């Protein structure tokens, strides 16, 4: 089944101008509505005027092909994210020049890769509990990066993670 879906949250204070977009990716076994419930991203979107798109993974339990070693599935997930951005831009509600991607756990790993492989459209990446697995990537332009990790997940503690390297940090201001 090639059908993919996403839960789209439009900000309560919609304006005529296209809004910034946050792509939010659930973890392994999660789903879009769950991430919306636990993340508070929709509430922040209402306060700040962003669109949040909670993508759905594939299979049961749901997963993302974050590993570039799985080329066809990984390429499908990247193509799915690109299609979401194209659809929002075509509808006139999303600004394809202001896109940030985030995700938790396996979704965080994919957000990290999407930030690199989609650096032509993504301006920022914020993986949560999913970083530092050593794949190589050469982004086409600098992308802002911030990682969120803790020590209670039981999956990968900060002590077992490799040091993070921030290649660049761009600061955006409202004009």
CSV table of N, CA, C and O in Angstrom, one decimal, residues 20 97-100 122-124 141-144 169-175:
chain,number,residue,atom,x,y,z
A,20,UNK,N,5.1,29.2,8.6
A,20,UNK,CA,6.2,28.3,8.8
A,20,UNK,C,5.7,26.9,9.0
A,20,UNK,O,4.6,26.7,9.6
A,97,UNK,N,10.0,27.8,2.5
A,97,UNK,CA,11.3,28.3,2.8
A,97,UNK,C,11.5,28.4,4.3
A,97,UNK,O,12.6,28.8,4.8
A,98,UNK,N,10.5,28.0,5.1
A,98,UNK,CA,10.6,28.1,6.6
A,98,UNK,C,10.1,26.7,7.1
A,98,UNK,O,9.0,26.6,7.6
A,99,UNK,N,10.9,25.7,7.0
A,99,UNK,CA,10.6,24.4,7.4
A,99,UNK,C,11.6,23.9,8.5
A,99,UNK,O,12.8,23.9,8.2
A,100,UNK,N,11.1,23.4,9.6
A,100,UNK,CA,11.9,22.7,10.6
A,100,UNK,C,11.3,21.3,10.8
A,100,UNK,O,10.1,21.1,10.7
A,122,UNK,N,14.9,22.5,4.3
A,122,UNK,CA,14.8,22.5,5.7
A,122,UNK,C,15.8,23.4,6.3
A,122,UNK,O,17.0,23.4,5.9
A,123,UNK,N,15.4,24.3,7.2
A,123,UNK,CA,16.3,25.3,7.8
A,123,UNK,C,16.7,24.9,9.2
A,123,UNK,O,17.6,25.5,9.8
A,124,UNK,N,16.0,23.9,9.8
A,124,UNK,CA,16.3,23.6,11.2
A,124,UNK,C,15.9,22.2,11.5
A,124,UNK,O,14.9,21.6,11.0
A,141,UNK,N,23.5,23.1,2.1
A,141,UNK,CA,23.6,24.4,2.8
A,141,UNK,C,23.6,24.2,4.3
A,141,UNK,O,23.1,23.2,4.8
A,142,UNK,N,24.0,25.2,5.1
A,142,UNK,CA,23.9,25.0,6.5
A,142,UNK,C,22.5,24.9,7.0
A,142,UNK,O,21.6,25.5,6.5
A,143,UNK,N,22.3,24.1,8.1
A,143,UNK,CA,21.0,23.9,8.7
A,143,UNK,C,21.2,24.1,10.2
A,143,UNK,O,22.1,23.5,10.8
A,144,UNK,N,20.3,24.9,10.8
A,144,UNK,CA,20.3,25.0,12.3
A,144,UNK,C,20.0,23.7,12.9
A,144,UNK,O,19.3,22.9,12.4
A,169,UNK,N,25.0,27.3,12.9
A,169,UNK,CA,23.8,27.7,13.6
A,169,UNK,C,23.3,29.0,13.0
A,169,UNK,O,24.1,30.0,13.0
A,170,UNK,N,22.1,29.0,12.4
A,170,UNK,CA,21.6,30.2,11.9
A,170,UNK,C,20.5,30.7,12.8
A,170,UNK,O,19.7,29.9,13.3
A,171,UNK,N,20.5,32.0,13.1
A,171,UNK,CA,19.5,32.5,14.0
A,171,UNK,C,18.5,33.3,13.1
A,171,UNK,O,18.9,34.2,12.3
A,172,UNK,N,17.2,33.0,13.3
A,172,UNK,CA,16.2,33.7,12.5
A,172,UNK,C,15.5,34.7,13.5
A,172,UNK,O,15.3,34.5,14.6
A,173,UNK,N,15.2,35.9,12.9
A,173,UNK,CA,14.5,36.9,13.7
A,173,UNK,C,13.3,37.3,12.9
A,173,UNK,O,13.3,37.3,11.6
A,174,UNK,N,12.2,37.7,13.5
A,174,UNK,CA,11.0,38.2,12.8
A,174,UNK,C,11.3,39.5,12.3
A,174,UNK,O,12.0,40.4,12.9
A,175,UNK,N,10.9,39.8,11.1
A,175,UNK,CA,11.1,41.1,10.4
A,175,UNK,C,9.8,41.8,10.2
A,175,UNK,O,8.8,41.2,10.0
